[in-house]
Amino acid sequence: QQAGEQPQPASFVPSETLMSPGYAGQFFQPASNSDYYSQSPYIDSFDEEPPLLEELGIHFDHIWQKTWTMLNPMKPADGSIMNETDLTGPILFCIALGATLLLAGKVQFGYVYGMSAIGCLVIHALLNLMSSSGVSYGCVASVLGYCLLPMVILSGCAMFFSLQGTFGTVSSLVIIGWCSLSASKIFIAALHMEGQQLLVAYPCALLYGLFALLTIF
């Protein structure tokens, strides 16, 4: 044989030879082990994970609690609800306000978002100056956004009849007072600013007055 000759490949063994009756061995057949899956730590970790909405910070019971507190200005507010930076409700109410204005023939989405952001910045600065304990921007945006719901109701009324009259003016003043009293009530309870509700309600009334002007005109 020559030195550079390549080795011959192994000859093909037919399957009949492997499956001959004289073969006494056993073929390996994998079987599922239920004990392994029951004792796997990954299965337990998936069962212990919280729901997706809870991981995203969306709690429907908290949303309902804040909304009900806002709808009743005379009900004492729980100061602990302000410690949560929940922006799900405010975003929904801003979208609802813009949608109702759009159905009334007014494309004001930019003004709604712009005034909301600037108004939250101003109220945030005022509250930090007036209170000894600081407050975050997210908490201020959450409270002001939840108290925007009566303005959504006023905007929904503008879809069916004009508010440029005596009835519209009176309704707007009532809605502005409703929103500002609800927001100031929560701020006073959360920041322990007893006796200063009117001072907090005044800048809130100015902010909601701008939304009322968008709704009327």
mmCIF file of C-alpha atoms in Angstrom, residues 17-157:
data_model
loop_
_atom_site.group_PDB
_atom_site.id
_atom_site.type_symbol
_atom_site.label_atom_id
_atom_site.label_comp_id
_atom_site.label_asym_id
_atom_site.label_seq_id
_atom_site.Cartn_x
_atom_site.Cartn_y
_atom_site.Cartn_z
ATOM 1 C CA THR A 17 -28.219 -6.989 11.305
ATOM 2 C CA LEU A 18 -28.777 -4.652 14.270
ATOM 3 C CA MET A 19 -32.335 -5.854 14.694
ATOM 4 C CA SER A 20 -31.431 -9.556 14.402
ATOM 5 C CA PRO A 21 -33.207 -11.954 16.765
ATOM 6 C CA GLY A 22 -29.878 -13.015 18.257
ATOM 7 C CA TYR A 23 -29.269 -9.566 19.760
ATOM 8 C CA ALA A 24 -29.816 -9.894 23.510
ATOM 9 C CA GLY A 25 -29.249 -6.251 24.480
ATOM 10 C CA GLN A 26 -31.836 -3.540 25.123
ATOM 11 C CA PHE A 27 -32.394 -0.302 23.311
ATOM 12 C CA PHE A 28 -32.379 2.837 25.418
ATOM 13 C CA GLN A 29 -35.833 4.400 25.626
ATOM 14 C CA PRO A 30 -35.981 7.714 27.565
ATOM 15 C CA ALA A 31 -38.862 7.934 30.004
ATOM 16 C CA SER A 32 -40.275 11.008 31.688
ATOM 17 C CA ASN A 33 -39.688 11.318 35.397
ATOM 18 C CA SER A 34 -42.590 13.067 37.123
ATOM 19 C CA ASP A 35 -40.639 13.383 40.371
ATOM 20 C CA TYR A 36 -38.001 15.506 38.663
ATOM 21 C CA TYR A 37 -40.539 18.054 37.414
ATOM 22 C CA SER A 38 -42.356 18.135 40.728
ATOM 23 C CA GLN A 39 -39.110 18.853 42.584
ATOM 24 C CA SER A 40 -37.749 21.369 40.061
ATOM 25 C CA PRO A 41 -37.127 24.834 41.595
ATOM 26 C CA TYR A 42 -38.111 26.550 38.334
ATOM 27 C CA ILE A 43 -41.699 25.344 38.562
ATOM 28 C CA ASP A 44 -42.044 26.736 42.075
ATOM 29 C CA SER A 45 -40.530 30.078 41.062
ATOM 30 C CA PHE A 46 -43.107 30.536 38.287
ATOM 31 C CA ASP A 47 -45.949 29.779 40.686
ATOM 32 C CA GLU A 48 -44.668 32.321 43.214
ATOM 33 C CA GLU A 49 -44.321 35.185 40.725
ATOM 34 C CA PRO A 50 -46.828 38.055 41.156
ATOM 35 C CA PRO A 51 -49.310 38.898 38.374
ATOM 36 C CA LEU A 52 -48.122 41.000 35.456
ATOM 37 C CA LEU A 53 -50.300 44.013 36.331
ATOM 38 C CA GLU A 54 -48.916 44.011 39.867
ATOM 39 C CA GLU A 55 -45.344 43.984 38.537
ATOM 40 C CA LEU A 56 -46.201 46.971 36.317
ATOM 41 C CA GLY A 57 -47.573 48.840 39.334
ATOM 42 C CA ILE A 58 -51.209 48.760 38.172
ATOM 43 C CA HIS A 59 -53.554 48.114 41.104
ATOM 44 C CA PHE A 60 -57.217 48.448 40.218
ATOM 45 C CA ASP A 61 -58.291 48.562 43.851
ATOM 46 C CA HIS A 62 -55.988 51.527 44.480
ATOM 47 C CA ILE A 63 -57.249 53.245 41.332
ATOM 48 C CA TRP A 64 -60.830 52.843 42.508
ATOM 49 C CA GLN A 65 -59.939 54.084 46.010
ATOM 50 C CA LYS A 66 -58.277 57.239 44.676
ATOM 51 C CA THR A 67 -61.096 57.880 42.220
ATOM 52 C CA TRP A 68 -63.748 57.529 44.919
ATOM 53 C CA THR A 69 -61.789 59.838 47.250
ATOM 54 C CA MET A 70 -61.667 62.444 44.511
ATOM 55 C CA LEU A 71 -65.357 62.147 43.604
ATOM 56 C CA ASN A 72 -66.378 62.957 47.187
ATOM 57 C CA PRO A 73 -64.661 66.230 48.210
ATOM 58 C CA MET A 74 -66.213 66.103 51.688
ATOM 59 C CA LYS A 75 -64.837 62.646 52.495
ATOM 60 C CA PRO A 76 -61.638 62.681 54.609
ATOM 61 C CA ALA A 77 -58.646 61.724 52.494
ATOM 62 C CA ASP A 78 -56.178 59.015 53.370
ATOM 63 C CA GLY A 79 -52.718 60.557 53.206
ATOM 64 C CA SER A 80 -51.069 57.223 52.462
ATOM 65 C CA ILE A 81 -52.558 57.064 48.969
ATOM 66 C CA MET A 82 -50.363 59.975 47.906
ATOM 67 C CA ASN A 83 -47.201 58.027 48.630
ATOM 68 C CA GLU A 84 -47.871 55.850 45.569
ATOM 69 C CA THR A 85 -46.769 57.137 42.203
ATOM 70 C CA ASP A 86 -49.699 55.721 40.254
ATOM 71 C CA LEU A 87 -49.954 57.295 36.806
ATOM 72 C CA THR A 88 -52.333 54.789 35.219
ATOM 73 C CA GLY A 89 -55.475 56.703 36.151
ATOM 74 C CA PRO A 90 -54.102 60.167 35.273
ATOM 75 C CA ILE A 91 -52.963 59.002 31.837
ATOM 76 C CA LEU A 92 -56.379 57.474 31.167
ATOM 77 C CA PHE A 93 -58.152 60.645 32.287
ATOM 78 C CA CYS A 94 -55.905 62.846 30.118
ATOM 79 C CA ILE A 95 -56.615 60.629 27.105
ATOM 80 C CA ALA A 96 -60.338 60.710 27.918
ATOM 81 C CA LEU A 97 -60.273 64.515 28.144
ATOM 82 C CA GLY A 98 -58.509 64.803 24.808
ATOM 83 C CA ALA A 99 -60.892 62.272 23.236
ATOM 84 C CA THR A 100 -64.025 64.086 24.421
ATOM 85 C CA LEU A 101 -62.623 67.387 23.177
ATOM 86 C CA LEU A 102 -61.894 65.718 19.845
ATOM 87 C CA LEU A 103 -65.472 64.450 19.617
ATOM 88 C CA ALA A 104 -66.620 68.012 20.310
ATOM 89 C CA GLY A 105 -64.584 69.196 17.306
ATOM 90 C CA LYS A 106 -61.493 70.453 19.179
ATOM 91 C CA VAL A 107 -58.084 68.878 18.588
ATOM 92 C CA GLN A 108 -56.386 69.851 21.843
ATOM 93 C CA PHE A 109 -54.223 66.844 22.760
ATOM 94 C CA GLY A 110 -51.012 68.903 22.749
ATOM 95 C CA TYR A 111 -52.487 71.574 25.008
ATOM 96 C CA VAL A 112 -53.813 68.942 27.439
ATOM 97 C CA TYR A 113 -50.445 67.200 27.784
ATOM 98 C CA GLY A 114 -48.445 70.445 27.813
ATOM 99 C CA MET A 115 -50.538 72.183 30.445
ATOM 100 C CA SER A 116 -50.597 69.018 32.546
ATOM 101 C CA ALA A 117 -46.800 68.753 32.585
ATOM 102 C CA ILE A 118 -46.177 72.458 33.244
ATOM 103 C CA GLY A 119 -48.946 72.661 35.846
ATOM 104 C CA CYS A 120 -47.540 69.675 37.728
ATOM 105 C CA LEU A 121 -44.118 71.327 37.781
ATOM 106 C CA VAL A 122 -45.539 74.558 39.218
ATOM 107 C CA ILE A 123 -47.662 72.821 41.868
ATOM 108 C CA HIS A 124 -44.708 70.601 42.766
ATOM 109 C CA ALA A 125 -42.502 73.632 43.350
ATOM 110 C CA LEU A 126 -45.172 75.413 45.423
ATOM 111 C CA LEU A 127 -45.829 72.395 47.643
ATOM 112 C CA ASN A 128 -42.128 71.928 48.320
ATOM 113 C CA LEU A 129 -41.913 75.570 49.381
ATOM 114 C CA MET A 130 -45.024 75.471 51.558
ATOM 115 C CA SER A 131 -44.484 72.143 53.354
ATOM 116 C CA SER A 132 -41.696 70.993 55.626
ATOM 117 C CA SER A 133 -41.734 67.480 54.152
ATOM 118 C CA GLY A 134 -40.894 67.256 50.472
ATOM 119 C CA VAL A 135 -43.074 65.643 47.825
ATOM 120 C CA SER A 136 -42.066 63.956 44.587
ATOM 121 C CA TYR A 137 -43.155 65.053 41.124
ATOM 122 C CA GLY A 138 -44.806 61.718 40.418
ATOM 123 C CA CYS A 139 -47.055 61.971 43.464
ATOM 124 C CA VAL A 140 -48.164 65.477 42.496
ATOM 125 C CA ALA A 141 -48.899 64.345 38.940
ATOM 126 C CA SER A 142 -50.869 61.385 40.258
ATOM 127 C CA VAL A 143 -53.119 63.496 42.498
ATOM 128 C CA LEU A 144 -53.704 66.244 39.937
ATOM 129 C CA GLY A 145 -54.407 63.667 37.240
ATOM 130 C CA TYR A 146 -56.991 61.808 39.291
ATOM 131 C CA CYS A 147 -58.739 65.079 40.152
ATOM 132 C CA LEU A 148 -59.078 65.779 36.415
ATOM 133 C CA LEU A 149 -62.063 63.406 36.157
ATOM 134 C CA PRO A 150 -64.786 66.080 36.763
ATOM 135 C CA MET A 151 -63.262 68.067 33.908
ATOM 136 C CA VAL A 152 -63.719 64.998 31.691
ATOM 137 C CA ILE A 153 -67.397 65.009 32.663
ATOM 138 C CA LEU A 154 -67.659 68.698 31.703
ATOM 139 C CA SER A 155 -65.948 68.000 28.384
ATOM 140 C CA GLY A 156 -68.389 65.152 27.767
ATOM 141 C CA CYS A 157 -71.287 67.576 28.262
#
